[in-house]
Coordinates of C-alpha atoms and ligand atoms in Angstrom, one line a residue:
M1 CA 19.4 -48.8 5.3
F2 CA 21.3 -47.2 2.4
Y3 CA 18.0 -46.3 0.8
N4 CA 16.9 -44.4 3.9
S5 CA 20.0 -42.3 4.3
Y6 CA 20.0 -41.5 0.6
L7 CA 16.4 -40.3 1.0
L8 CA 17.4 -38.2 4.0
V9 CA 20.2 -36.6 2.0
I10 CA 17.7 -35.7 -0.7
L11 CA 15.2 -34.3 1.8
H12 CA 18.0 -32.3 3.4
Y13 CA 18.9 -30.9 0.1
V14 CA 15.3 -30.0 -0.8
L15 CA 14.6 -28.3 2.6
Y16 CA 17.9 -26.5 3.1
V17 CA 19.1 -25.8 -0.4
S18 CA 21.0 -22.5 -0.1
A19 CA 21.4 -21.4 -3.7
A20 CA 19.0 -21.0 -6.4
T21 CA 20.7 -20.2 -9.8
Y22 CA 18.9 -19.3 -13.0
N23 CA 20.2 -18.8 -16.5
W24 CA 17.5 -16.7 -18.2
N25 CA 17.5 -15.5 -21.8
V26 CA 14.8 -13.0 -22.6
G27 CA 13.6 -12.9 -26.2
W28 CA 10.6 -12.1 -28.4
Q29 CA 8.1 -14.7 -29.4
T30 CA 4.5 -14.7 -30.6
E31 CA 1.7 -15.6 -28.1
N32 CA -2.1 -15.3 -28.0
P33 CA -3.0 -15.5 -24.3
D34 CA -6.5 -14.2 -24.5
G35 CA -7.3 -16.1 -27.7
L36 CA -8.3 -12.8 -29.4
Q37 CA -5.0 -11.6 -31.1
P38 CA -1.5 -13.0 -31.4
R39 CA 1.2 -10.6 -30.6
P40 CA 5.0 -10.5 -29.8
V41 CA 5.7 -11.0 -26.1
I42 CA 8.9 -11.1 -24.0
A43 CA 9.5 -14.7 -23.1
I44 CA 12.1 -16.3 -20.8
N45 CA 14.1 -19.2 -22.3
G46 CA 11.4 -19.5 -24.9
Q47 CA 8.8 -19.9 -22.2
W48 CA 5.7 -17.8 -21.8
P49 CA 3.8 -17.4 -19.4
P50 CA 7.1 -16.7 -17.7
P51 CA 8.3 -19.2 -15.1
T52 CA 7.6 -18.7 -11.4
L53 CA 10.8 -18.0 -9.5
Y54 CA 10.9 -20.1 -6.3
A55 CA 13.3 -19.8 -3.4
N56 CA 13.5 -20.6 0.3
V57 CA 14.2 -18.1 3.1
G58 CA 17.9 -17.8 3.5
D59 CA 18.8 -18.8 -0.1
T60 CA 21.1 -16.9 -2.3
V61 CA 19.4 -16.3 -5.6
T62 CA 21.5 -15.7 -8.7
I63 CA 20.1 -14.8 -12.1
Y64 CA 22.3 -14.6 -15.1
L65 CA 20.0 -12.5 -17.3
K66 CA 20.8 -12.4 -21.0
N67 CA 19.1 -9.7 -23.1
G68 CA 18.2 -11.6 -26.2
L69 CA 15.7 -9.0 -27.4
G70 CA 18.0 -7.7 -30.0
N71 CA 16.2 -4.4 -30.4
E72 CA 15.4 -3.2 -26.8
T73 CA 17.4 -2.7 -23.6
T74 CA 16.1 -4.4 -20.4
G75 CA 16.5 -4.7 -16.6
M76 CA 14.9 -6.7 -13.9
H77 CA 13.4 -5.8 -10.5
F78 CA 12.3 -8.0 -7.6
H79 CA 9.2 -6.4 -6.4
G80 CA 9.0 -6.3 -2.6
L81 CA 12.5 -7.5 -1.8
F82 CA 14.4 -5.0 0.4
Q83 CA 17.8 -5.7 -1.1
N84 CA 19.3 -5.0 2.3
G85 CA 23.0 -4.7 1.7
T86 CA 22.7 -5.3 -2.1
A87 CA 21.2 -2.0 -3.3
S88 CA 22.8 -2.5 -6.7
M89 CA 20.6 -5.5 -7.3
D90 CA 17.3 -3.7 -7.1
G91 CA 17.0 -3.3 -10.9
P92 CA 15.3 0.0 -12.0
T93 CA 17.4 1.4 -14.8
Q94 CA 19.1 4.8 -14.3
V95 CA 18.3 4.4 -10.6
T96 CA 20.5 1.4 -9.5
Q97 CA 21.9 0.3 -12.8
C98 CA 22.4 1.0 -16.5
P99 CA 20.0 -0.6 -18.9
I100 CA 21.1 -4.0 -20.1
G101 CA 22.0 -3.7 -23.8
P102 CA 21.1 -6.3 -26.5
G103 CA 23.4 -9.3 -26.2
E104 CA 24.6 -8.4 -22.7
T105 CA 24.5 -10.8 -19.8
F106 CA 23.9 -9.2 -16.4
T107 CA 24.2 -10.9 -13.0
Y108 CA 21.7 -10.4 -10.2
T109 CA 22.7 -12.1 -7.0
F110 CA 21.3 -11.5 -3.5
Q111 CA 20.1 -13.3 -0.4
V112 CA 16.4 -13.6 0.3
N113 CA 15.4 -13.3 3.9
Q114 CA 11.7 -12.3 3.5
P115 CA 9.1 -15.0 3.2
G116 CA 6.0 -14.6 1.1
T117 CA 4.6 -13.6 -2.2
Y118 CA 6.5 -11.3 -4.6
W119 CA 7.0 -10.8 -8.3
Y120 CA 9.7 -9.9 -10.7
H121 CA 9.4 -7.6 -13.6
S122 CA 11.3 -5.5 -16.1
H123 CA 11.8 -2.0 -14.6
N124 CA 13.1 -0.4 -17.9
G125 CA 10.8 2.1 -19.6
G126 CA 7.3 0.7 -19.8
Q127 CA 8.4 -2.8 -20.7
Y128 CA 6.9 -5.2 -18.2
P129 CA 3.3 -5.3 -19.6
D130 CA 4.8 -6.7 -22.8
G131 CA 5.2 -9.9 -20.9
F132 CA 8.4 -9.7 -18.8
R133 CA 6.8 -10.3 -15.4
G134 CA 6.1 -13.3 -13.3
A135 CA 5.6 -14.6 -9.7
L136 CA 8.4 -14.8 -7.2
I137 CA 7.6 -17.1 -4.2
I138 CA 9.8 -17.4 -1.1
H139 CA 8.9 -20.4 1.0
D140 CA 9.1 -20.2 4.8
P141 CA 9.6 -23.4 6.8
S142 CA 8.0 -21.6 9.8
I143 CA 4.9 -20.0 8.1
P144 CA 2.5 -19.5 11.0
Y145 CA -0.5 -20.9 9.1
Q146 CA -1.4 -24.5 8.1
Y147 CA -2.4 -25.5 4.6
D148 CA -2.4 -28.6 2.5
K149 CA -1.5 -27.2 -0.9
E150 CA -0.3 -24.0 -2.5
E151 CA -1.6 -22.4 -5.7
V152 CA -0.5 -19.3 -7.5
L153 CA -3.1 -17.0 -9.2
V154 CA -1.6 -14.2 -11.3
L155 CA -4.1 -11.6 -12.3
S156 CA -3.3 -9.3 -15.3
D157 CA -4.7 -6.9 -17.7
W158 CA -3.6 -7.5 -21.3
Y159 CA -3.0 -5.3 -24.3
H160 CA -3.0 -6.2 -28.0
S161 CA -0.6 -3.5 -28.8
Q162 CA 3.0 -3.2 -27.5
I163 CA 3.7 -0.6 -24.9
P164 CA 6.3 1.4 -26.9
D165 CA 3.6 1.9 -29.5
L166 CA 1.0 3.1 -26.9
I167 CA 3.2 5.5 -24.9
P168 CA 3.3 8.4 -27.4
G169 CA -0.5 8.5 -27.6
F170 CA -0.8 8.7 -23.8
L171 CA 1.8 11.4 -23.5
S172 CA 0.4 13.4 -26.4
T173 CA -1.4 16.6 -25.5
T174 CA -3.3 16.5 -28.8
A175 CA -4.5 12.9 -28.8
N176 CA -8.3 12.5 -28.6
P177 CA -9.3 11.9 -25.9
H178 CA -6.4 13.7 -24.2
G179 CA -4.8 12.1 -21.2
A180 CA -6.6 8.8 -21.6
E181 CA -4.6 5.8 -20.5
P182 CA -4.8 3.0 -23.1
V183 CA -7.5 0.6 -22.0
P184 CA -6.6 -3.0 -21.7
N185 CA -8.1 -5.4 -24.2
S186 CA -8.7 -8.2 -21.7
A187 CA -8.2 -9.6 -18.3
L188 CA -6.1 -12.8 -17.8
L189 CA -6.0 -15.4 -15.0
N190 CA -2.5 -17.1 -15.0
D191 CA -2.0 -15.6 -18.4
N192 CA -5.0 -17.4 -19.9
P193 CA -8.6 -16.3 -20.5
T194 CA -9.6 -18.8 -17.7
T195 CA -7.9 -21.1 -15.3
S196 CA -9.1 -24.1 -13.1
F197 CA -7.8 -25.4 -9.8
S198 CA -8.4 -28.9 -8.8
I199 CA -9.9 -29.0 -5.3
R200 CA -10.3 -31.9 -2.9
P201 CA -13.0 -31.9 -0.1
G202 CA -11.7 -31.1 3.4
K203 CA -8.4 -29.6 2.2
T204 CA -7.1 -26.1 2.8
Y205 CA -5.5 -24.3 -0.1
L206 CA -3.1 -21.3 0.1
F207 CA -3.8 -19.1 -2.9
R208 CA -1.0 -16.6 -3.6
I209 CA -2.7 -13.9 -5.6
I210 CA -0.6 -11.4 -7.5
N211 CA -1.7 -8.5 -9.6
V212 CA 0.8 -7.9 -12.3
S213 CA -1.4 -5.5 -14.1
N214 CA -0.1 -2.4 -15.9
F215 CA -3.3 -0.4 -15.2
A216 CA -6.3 -2.3 -14.1
S217 CA -7.2 -3.0 -10.4
F218 CA -9.1 -6.3 -9.9
L219 CA -11.8 -7.4 -7.6
L220 CA -11.7 -11.1 -6.8
K221 CA -14.5 -13.3 -5.5
F222 CA -15.0 -17.1 -5.2
D223 CA -18.5 -18.5 -5.3
Q224 CA -19.6 -19.9 -1.9
H225 CA -16.0 -20.0 -0.6
Q226 CA -14.7 -17.5 1.9
M227 CA -11.1 -16.2 1.7
A228 CA -9.0 -15.9 4.9
I229 CA -6.4 -13.2 4.3
I230 CA -3.0 -14.3 5.9
E231 CA -0.4 -12.2 4.0
V232 CA -0.2 -8.9 2.1
D233 CA 2.9 -8.0 0.2
G234 CA 5.1 -10.3 2.1
V235 CA 3.8 -9.4 5.6
Y236 CA 1.8 -12.1 7.5
T237 CA -1.4 -10.8 8.9
V238 CA -3.8 -11.8 11.6
K239 CA -6.3 -14.0 9.7
Q240 CA -9.3 -12.0 8.2
S241 CA -12.2 -13.6 6.5
T242 CA -13.9 -12.0 3.5
D243 CA -15.6 -12.9 0.3
L244 CA -14.3 -10.0 -1.8
I245 CA -10.9 -8.4 -2.2
Y246 CA -9.6 -5.5 -4.2
I247 CA -6.1 -5.7 -5.6
T248 CA -4.3 -2.8 -7.3
A249 CA -1.3 -3.3 -9.7
G250 CA 1.6 -4.6 -7.8
Q251 CA -0.2 -5.8 -4.7
R252 CA -0.3 -9.4 -3.4
Y253 CA -2.6 -11.3 -1.1
S254 CA -2.2 -14.8 0.3
V255 CA -5.6 -16.3 1.2
L256 CA -6.6 -19.6 2.7
I257 CA -9.6 -21.2 1.1
T258 CA -11.0 -24.2 2.9
A259 CA -12.7 -26.7 0.6
K260 CA -16.2 -28.0 1.4
A261 CA -15.9 -30.8 4.0
T262 CA -17.6 -33.3 1.8
A263 CA -17.8 -33.7 -2.0
P264 CA -20.4 -31.1 -3.1
G265 CA -21.2 -32.8 -6.4
Q266 CA -20.6 -29.6 -8.3
N267 CA -17.9 -27.1 -9.3
Y268 CA -17.7 -23.4 -8.4
A269 CA -16.7 -20.3 -10.4
F270 CA -14.6 -17.4 -9.3
V271 CA -14.3 -14.0 -10.9
G272 CA -11.4 -11.6 -11.4
A273 CA -13.1 -8.4 -12.4
M274 CA -11.2 -5.3 -13.7
D275 CA -12.4 -2.1 -12.1
P276 CA -13.3 0.1 -15.0
D277 CA -13.2 3.3 -12.9
M278 CA -10.2 4.8 -14.6
F279 CA -11.0 3.4 -18.1
D280 CA -11.9 6.3 -20.3
C281 CA -14.0 4.0 -22.5
Y282 CA -16.3 3.3 -19.5
P283 CA -18.7 1.4 -19.7
C284 CA -16.2 -0.4 -22.0
S285 CA -18.9 -2.6 -23.5
N286 CA -16.2 -3.9 -26.0
V287 CA -13.8 -4.9 -23.2
P288 CA -14.1 -8.3 -21.5
L289 CA -13.6 -6.9 -18.0
N290 CA -14.2 -10.1 -16.1
A291 CA -12.2 -13.3 -16.3
T292 CA -13.8 -16.4 -14.8
G293 CA -12.0 -19.3 -13.3
Y294 CA -13.1 -22.5 -11.6
L295 CA -12.6 -24.6 -8.4
V296 CA -13.0 -28.1 -9.8
Y297 CA -14.1 -30.7 -7.3
D298 CA -15.3 -33.2 -9.9
S299 CA -14.1 -33.0 -13.5
S300 CA -16.9 -35.2 -14.7
K301 CA -19.4 -32.5 -13.6
P302 CA -20.0 -29.4 -15.8
L303 CA -18.4 -26.1 -15.0
P304 CA -20.9 -23.4 -13.8
N305 CA -22.1 -21.2 -16.5
S306 CA -22.3 -18.1 -14.5
E307 CA -19.8 -16.2 -12.4
P308 CA -20.2 -14.8 -8.9
T309 CA -21.4 -11.2 -8.9
F310 CA -20.7 -8.3 -6.5
P311 CA -22.8 -5.2 -6.2
S312 CA -20.3 -2.4 -6.4
Y313 CA -16.7 -1.6 -7.4
T314 CA -16.3 0.9 -4.6
S315 CA -17.5 -1.0 -1.5
G316 CA -18.1 -4.4 0.0
F317 CA -14.5 -5.5 -0.3
Y318 CA -12.1 -6.0 2.6
D319 CA -10.5 -2.6 3.5
D320 CA -6.7 -3.4 3.7
F321 CA -6.2 -0.5 6.1
S322 CA -8.0 -2.7 8.7
L323 CA -5.5 -5.6 8.5
V324 CA -3.2 -6.2 11.5
P325 CA 0.3 -7.6 10.9
Y326 CA 0.9 -11.0 12.6
D327 CA 4.0 -9.6 14.3
K328 CA 2.0 -6.7 15.7
Q329 CA 4.8 -4.3 15.1
P330 CA 3.8 -1.1 16.9
L331 CA 3.3 2.3 15.1
L332 CA 6.7 3.8 14.5
G333 CA 7.4 7.2 16.1
P334 CA 8.2 9.9 16.8
V335 CA 8.7 11.0 13.2
T336 CA 12.1 12.6 12.6
K337 CA 11.7 13.3 8.9
R338 CA 8.6 14.1 6.9
I339 CA 8.5 14.3 3.2
T340 CA 5.4 15.6 1.4
F341 CA 4.8 14.6 -2.2
N342 CA 2.2 16.8 -3.9
V343 CA 1.2 15.0 -7.0
E344 CA -0.3 16.8 -10.0
S345 CA -1.2 15.8 -13.5
G346 CA -0.9 18.4 -16.3
T347 CA 1.2 19.5 -19.2
Y348 CA 4.9 19.3 -18.5
F349 CA 7.6 19.5 -21.3
N350 CA 4.7 19.8 -23.7
Q351 CA 3.5 16.3 -22.8
N352 CA 0.6 15.0 -20.8
R353 CA 2.5 14.0 -17.6
F354 CA 2.6 13.8 -13.8
A355 CA 4.7 15.9 -11.5
I356 CA 5.8 15.5 -7.8
N357 CA 6.3 18.8 -6.1
G358 CA 6.4 20.5 -9.5
N359 CA 8.9 18.2 -11.1
S360 CA 8.1 15.6 -13.7
Y361 CA 10.8 12.9 -13.4
V362 CA 13.5 12.7 -16.1
E363 CA 16.1 10.0 -15.9
P364 CA 19.6 11.3 -15.0
K365 CA 22.5 10.4 -17.3
V366 CA 24.2 8.5 -14.5
P367 CA 22.3 5.9 -12.4
T368 CA 21.6 7.7 -9.1
L369 CA 23.2 4.9 -7.0
Y370 CA 26.4 5.3 -8.9
T371 CA 26.5 9.0 -8.2
V372 CA 26.1 8.3 -4.5
L373 CA 29.0 5.9 -4.4
D374 CA 31.2 8.3 -6.4
A375 CA 30.4 11.5 -4.6
G376 CA 32.2 11.2 -1.2
H377 CA 30.9 13.7 1.4
E378 CA 29.0 15.5 -1.3
A379 CA 26.5 12.6 -1.5
T380 CA 24.3 14.3 1.0
N381 CA 23.7 17.3 -1.3
P382 CA 20.5 16.6 -3.2
A383 CA 21.5 19.1 -6.0
I384 CA 24.1 16.6 -7.4
Y385 CA 21.4 14.1 -8.4
G386 CA 19.7 16.7 -10.7
Q387 CA 16.5 18.5 -10.1
Y388 CA 14.5 16.2 -12.5
A389 CA 15.5 13.0 -10.6
N390 CA 13.3 14.3 -7.8
P391 CA 15.9 13.4 -5.2
Y392 CA 15.0 13.3 -1.5
I393 CA 17.7 12.4 1.1
I394 CA 16.9 10.7 4.4
S395 CA 19.4 9.9 7.2
H396 CA 20.2 6.6 8.6
N397 CA 17.6 5.3 11.0
D398 CA 15.3 8.3 10.5
I399 CA 11.6 7.5 11.3
V400 CA 10.3 8.8 8.0
E401 CA 6.7 9.8 7.4
I402 CA 5.7 10.2 3.7
V403 CA 2.6 12.2 2.8
V404 CA 1.2 11.7 -0.6
N405 CA -1.3 14.4 -1.6
N406 CA -3.0 13.3 -4.7
G407 CA -4.0 16.3 -6.8
D408 CA -5.3 14.1 -9.6
S409 CA -8.8 12.9 -10.1
G410 CA -7.7 9.2 -10.5
G411 CA -6.6 6.8 -7.7
H412 CA -3.0 5.6 -7.8
P413 CA -1.2 2.5 -6.4
I414 CA 1.7 4.0 -4.6
H415 CA 4.9 1.9 -4.4
M416 CA 8.2 2.3 -2.8
H417 CA 11.3 0.1 -3.1
G418 CA 13.5 -1.0 -0.3
H419 CA 10.8 -1.2 2.4
N420 CA 7.3 -2.0 3.3
F421 CA 5.6 0.8 5.1
Q422 CA 3.1 1.3 7.9
M423 CA -0.2 2.8 6.9
V424 CA -1.0 5.7 9.2
E425 CA -3.9 7.3 7.4
R426 CA -5.7 7.1 4.1
S427 CA -8.4 9.5 3.1
P428 CA -11.5 8.5 1.2
P429 CA -11.8 9.7 -2.4
F430 CA -12.9 13.3 -3.0
T431 CA -14.2 15.2 -6.0
T432 CA -11.8 18.1 -5.3
P433 CA -8.2 17.7 -4.1
H434 CA -7.9 17.4 -0.3
K435 CA -4.4 17.7 1.3
Y436 CA -3.3 16.1 4.6
S437 CA -3.6 18.7 7.4
G438 CA -0.5 17.3 9.2
T439 CA -2.5 15.7 12.0
P440 CA -4.4 12.4 11.6
T441 CA -8.2 12.8 11.6
T442 CA -8.6 9.5 13.3
T443 CA -6.2 7.9 15.8
P444 CA -3.7 5.8 13.7
P445 CA -3.8 2.1 14.2
A446 CA -1.6 0.9 17.1
T447 CA -0.3 -1.9 14.9
P448 CA -0.7 -0.6 11.4
V449 CA -0.8 -2.9 8.3
R450 CA 2.5 -2.9 6.4
R451 CA 2.6 -3.3 2.7
D452 CA 4.7 -2.1 -0.3
V453 CA 1.8 -0.9 -2.5
M454 CA -1.1 1.2 -1.2
K455 CA -3.7 2.9 -3.2
V456 CA -4.1 6.6 -2.7
Q457 CA -7.7 7.6 -3.5
A458 CA -8.8 10.1 -6.2
S459 CA -8.1 13.6 -5.0
G460 CA -7.3 12.2 -1.5
Y461 CA -4.1 11.5 0.5
L462 CA -2.1 8.8 2.0
V463 CA 0.3 8.9 5.0
Y464 CA 2.8 6.1 5.8
R465 CA 5.9 5.5 7.9
F466 CA 9.1 3.4 7.8
R467 CA 12.4 3.3 9.5
A468 CA 15.4 4.3 7.3
D469 CA 17.4 1.2 8.2
N470 CA 18.2 0.0 4.7
P471 CA 20.8 2.2 2.9
G472 CA 20.0 2.4 -0.8
V473 CA 18.6 4.4 -3.6
W474 CA 14.9 3.5 -3.7
A475 CA 12.4 4.3 -6.3
F476 CA 9.1 5.9 -5.3
H477 CA 6.4 5.7 -8.0
C478 CA 2.9 5.0 -9.1
H479 CA 2.7 1.3 -10.2
I480 CA 0.5 2.2 -13.1
D481 CA 3.2 1.9 -15.8
W482 CA 1.6 4.7 -17.9
H483 CA 2.0 7.1 -15.0
L484 CA 5.5 6.0 -14.1
T485 CA 6.5 6.6 -17.7
A486 CA 4.8 10.0 -17.5
G487 CA 7.1 11.1 -14.6
F488 CA 5.2 10.0 -11.5
F489 CA 8.5 9.1 -9.9
A490 CA 10.8 10.3 -7.1
T491 CA 14.2 9.0 -5.9
I492 CA 14.7 8.3 -2.2
I493 CA 18.4 8.4 -1.3
E494 CA 18.6 6.6 2.0
A495 CA 21.6 7.0 4.3
P496 CA 24.0 7.9 1.4
L497 CA 27.2 7.9 3.5
A498 CA 26.4 4.5 5.0
L499 CA 25.5 3.3 1.5
Q500 CA 29.1 4.1 0.4
A501 CA 30.2 0.9 2.2
Q502 CA 28.5 -1.0 -0.7
S503 CA 30.0 -1.4 -4.2
I504 CA 29.0 -2.0 -7.8
P505 CA 29.9 -5.4 -9.3
A506 CA 32.3 -5.1 -12.3
N507 CA 29.7 -6.9 -14.4
H508 CA 27.2 -4.1 -13.9
I509 CA 29.8 -1.5 -14.9
Q510 CA 30.4 -3.5 -18.1
A511 CA 26.8 -3.0 -19.0
C512 CA 27.3 0.8 -19.0
K513 CA 30.7 0.7 -20.7
H514 CA 29.6 -1.6 -23.6
Q515 CA 26.9 1.0 -24.4
H516 CA 29.2 4.0 -23.8
L517 CA 26.9 5.2 -21.0
P518 CA 28.4 7.3 -18.2
Y519 CA 28.6 5.6 -14.9
R520 CA 30.6 8.0 -12.8
G521 CA 30.0 11.6 -11.5
N522 CA 26.9 13.6 -10.8
A523 CA 23.6 13.4 -12.7
A524 CA 25.3 15.0 -15.7
G525 CA 28.3 12.7 -15.6
N526 CA 30.6 15.5 -14.2
T527 CA 33.3 14.0 -12.0
H528 CA 35.2 17.2 -11.4
N529 CA 32.6 19.5 -9.9
Y530 CA 29.6 17.7 -8.5
T531 CA 27.5 20.8 -8.3
D532 CA 28.0 21.6 -11.9
L533 CA 25.1 20.0 -13.7
T534 CA 25.9 21.4 -17.2
G535 CA 24.7 18.9 -19.7
A536 CA 22.3 17.1 -17.4
N537 CA 19.0 15.7 -18.9
N538 CA 16.5 18.5 -18.5
A539 CA 13.7 17.0 -20.5
P540 CA 12.2 13.6 -21.4
P541 CA 12.4 12.1 -24.9
V542 CA 10.3 13.9 -27.4
Y543 CA 7.5 12.1 -29.2
N544 CA 6.2 13.6 -32.3
T545 CA 3.4 11.0 -33.0
G546 CA 0.5 10.4 -30.7
A547 CA -2.9 10.3 -32.3
Y548 CA -3.3 6.6 -31.3
C549 CA -5.0 5.9 -28.0
G550 CA -5.1 2.1 -27.8
N551 CA -8.5 0.7 -27.0
C552 CA -10.1 3.9 -25.7
K553 CA -13.1 5.5 -27.5
P554 CA -12.4 8.9 -28.9
S555 CA -14.8 11.4 -27.4
Ligands
LIG1 C1 11.4 -5.4 -31.3 O1 11.1 -6.6 -32.0 C2 9.8 -7.1 -31.7 C3 9.8 -8.5 -32.3 O2 10.0 -8.5 -33.6 C4 8.8 -6.2 -32.3 O3 7.5 -6.7 -32.1 C5 9.0 -4.8 -31.5 O4 8.1 -3.9 -32.0 C6 10.4 -4.3 -31.6 N1 10.5 -3.2 -30.7 C7 11.0 -2.0 -31.1 C8 11.1 -1.0 -30.0 O5 11.2 -1.8 -32.3
LIG2 C1 -4.6 -5.0 -10.7 O1 -4.3 -3.7 -10.4 C2 -4.7 -2.7 -11.3 C3 -4.2 -1.4 -11.0 O2 -4.5 -0.9 -9.8 C4 -6.3 -2.8 -11.3 O3 -6.9 -1.9 -12.2 C5 -6.7 -4.2 -11.6 O4 -8.1 -4.4 -11.5 C6 -6.1 -5.2 -10.7 N1 -6.4 -6.6 -11.1 C7 -6.8 -7.5 -10.3 C8 -7.1 -8.8 -10.9 O5 -6.8 -7.4 -9.1
LIG3 C1 -18.3 -8.1 -14.3 O1 -18.7 -8.3 -12.9 C2 -19.4 -7.2 -12.3 C3 -19.7 -7.6 -10.9 O2 -20.5 -8.7 -10.8 C4 -20.7 -6.9 -13.1 O3 -21.4 -5.9 -12.5 C5 -20.3 -6.6 -14.5 O4 -21.5 -6.4 -15.3 C6 -19.5 -7.7 -15.2 N1 -19.0 -7.2 -16.4 C7 -19.1 -7.9 -17.6 C8 -18.5 -7.2 -18.8 O5 -19.5 -9.0 -17.6
LIG4 C1 18.7 -4.2 7.1 O1 19.7 -4.9 7.8 C2 20.0 -4.3 9.0 C3 21.2 -5.0 9.6 O2 21.0 -6.3 9.7 C4 18.8 -4.3 9.9 O3 19.1 -3.6 11.1 C5 17.7 -3.6 9.2 O4 16.5 -3.6 10.0 C6 17.4 -4.2 7.9 N1 16.4 -3.4 7.2 C7 15.4 -3.9 6.5 C8 14.4 -2.9 5.8 O5 15.2 -5.1 6.4
LIG5 C1 31.3 24.1 -9.5 O1 30.1 24.4 -10.3 C2 29.3 25.4 -9.7 C3 28.0 25.5 -10.6 O2 28.3 25.7 -11.9 C4 30.0 26.7 -9.6 O3 29.2 27.7 -9.0 C5 31.2 26.5 -8.7 O4 32.0 27.7 -8.7 C6 32.1 25.4 -9.3 N1 33.1 25.1 -8.4 C7 34.4 25.1 -8.7 C8 35.4 24.7 -7.6 O5 34.8 25.3 -9.9
LIG6 CU1 -0.9 6.4 -11.1

């Protein structure tokens, strides 16, 4: 009797726990995840691979993040979470907070109401590929699909050099080859060269697949096992069966994999293959592009010695544009605000950079969110945020349509914070830049797929919509960290006057104060005259080195 009620109390606690609290200290330690070269990585509480952050829908998550790096600032973003009502917890530095200085402890606290597959990562400079990134899973007691067991599969590219050492070479206009992104040294599965999942006949497995790459897109295929896609980027979908998926940096897929009904007497391989399309060393014969993992039915049997193959990097995978959200949310409209982002690559500030509508992003002196909260009625004037913050203001409950015209010959995983968005149109890749005409070439889907990262094809365009029902300052950027660092970034200032009902926690202000960083006023820190931007940052940091180009082959 006593035993039973005790169990019930425990069960109740497990199912309805309402707070998830973490004390995380980030610090350097040496790891060798691909077995090819040890290097310093950013670990959490001495643990690397970093822990998966689990929560339940409805929980309040609190993270006391201590910067134990000693020699670098940091910051943390929760990719895919809307931070509805908690805009100050979003994490990108100089957008919603100051960088966290060495020795500082910074508190993130917010409620999670979105089920599904997310991830966390540093959003400070180009820091996350040095190891500060991991899975964030939000469990949903009413998930509309049945499964027996959940597995997490984190795909990642991996570099032997640290990002701060590679950035100058990428930005340099004199490096050879010029404009070549450093090519990763290997592909990792759950931060190892290979990984195995133990499989039992007749069971159904939910694989939560997350691409935490800096650069590489992955194709994923399981030998003789179909995947049924049920979620993308936190949005449940109508089940779609496929044997090949394509995942860009930042994207997530949940797939159901049903094991063979009876013991097959063998094991099966799967492959996570990096798409070398944008690798300037292509064919990259020195880069292990493919990581092979295993579905293990019988550990006494050998692992297969070949991996599943696929015929092409450009076709044969499931086109995410065709997915249908489970809730069948209809296409939003009519559009009340359209923003067009014309993206170019070229030489800006004497560096190899990207620009949006002619401006290559430069961090403002004051985090843009702090300027909004300080500016009173002037918050609706984009000029106060500084030209180089690429500020775009949208009004509360606007139906916003964003057009991304990609004037660059590479494809880009486009990401926006604070929302997921409905895909209205996506062009194929072109060899010369094609801009959106303003009217769709095909009828947009009646119930478009929603995601928070969508690839815009080389020289092509992307059109998406969302409702401006989440006041905040939301970063818009390419999720290739090289490109973000090179200025492929804009600031969406959503419902600034409504946003002024929110406030900044004292602990966040401390982080600015302790480093003597301005936290009030316009982009230049001017509190007397908001339209006076004298002293604002008008250029990015200067790098004087830059012959080094990572793993790419000089031409
Ligand atoms: C910070 O320290 C780590 C570990 O010693 C080192 O690998 C890294 O290069 C340093 N970073 C900078 C920016 O100096
Ligand atoms: C992850 O995304 C990057 C960038 O789009 C891509 O190049 C890489 O192949 C992806 N990796 C996987 C395993 O999907
Ligand atoms: C990786 O897999 C693809 C697709 O099967 C194949 O074409 C390619 O040759 C493989 N690459 C390497 C380096 O093994
Ligand atoms: C944010 O919360 C408001 C109020 O509950 C709601 O109307 C709105 O749809 C939410 N927005 C998002 C993006 O979740
Ligand atoms: C504020 O600064 C702007 C730009 O420098 C200037 O044109 C304007 O006169 C100033 N306003 C006041 C009240 O000083
Ligand atoms: Cu990009």
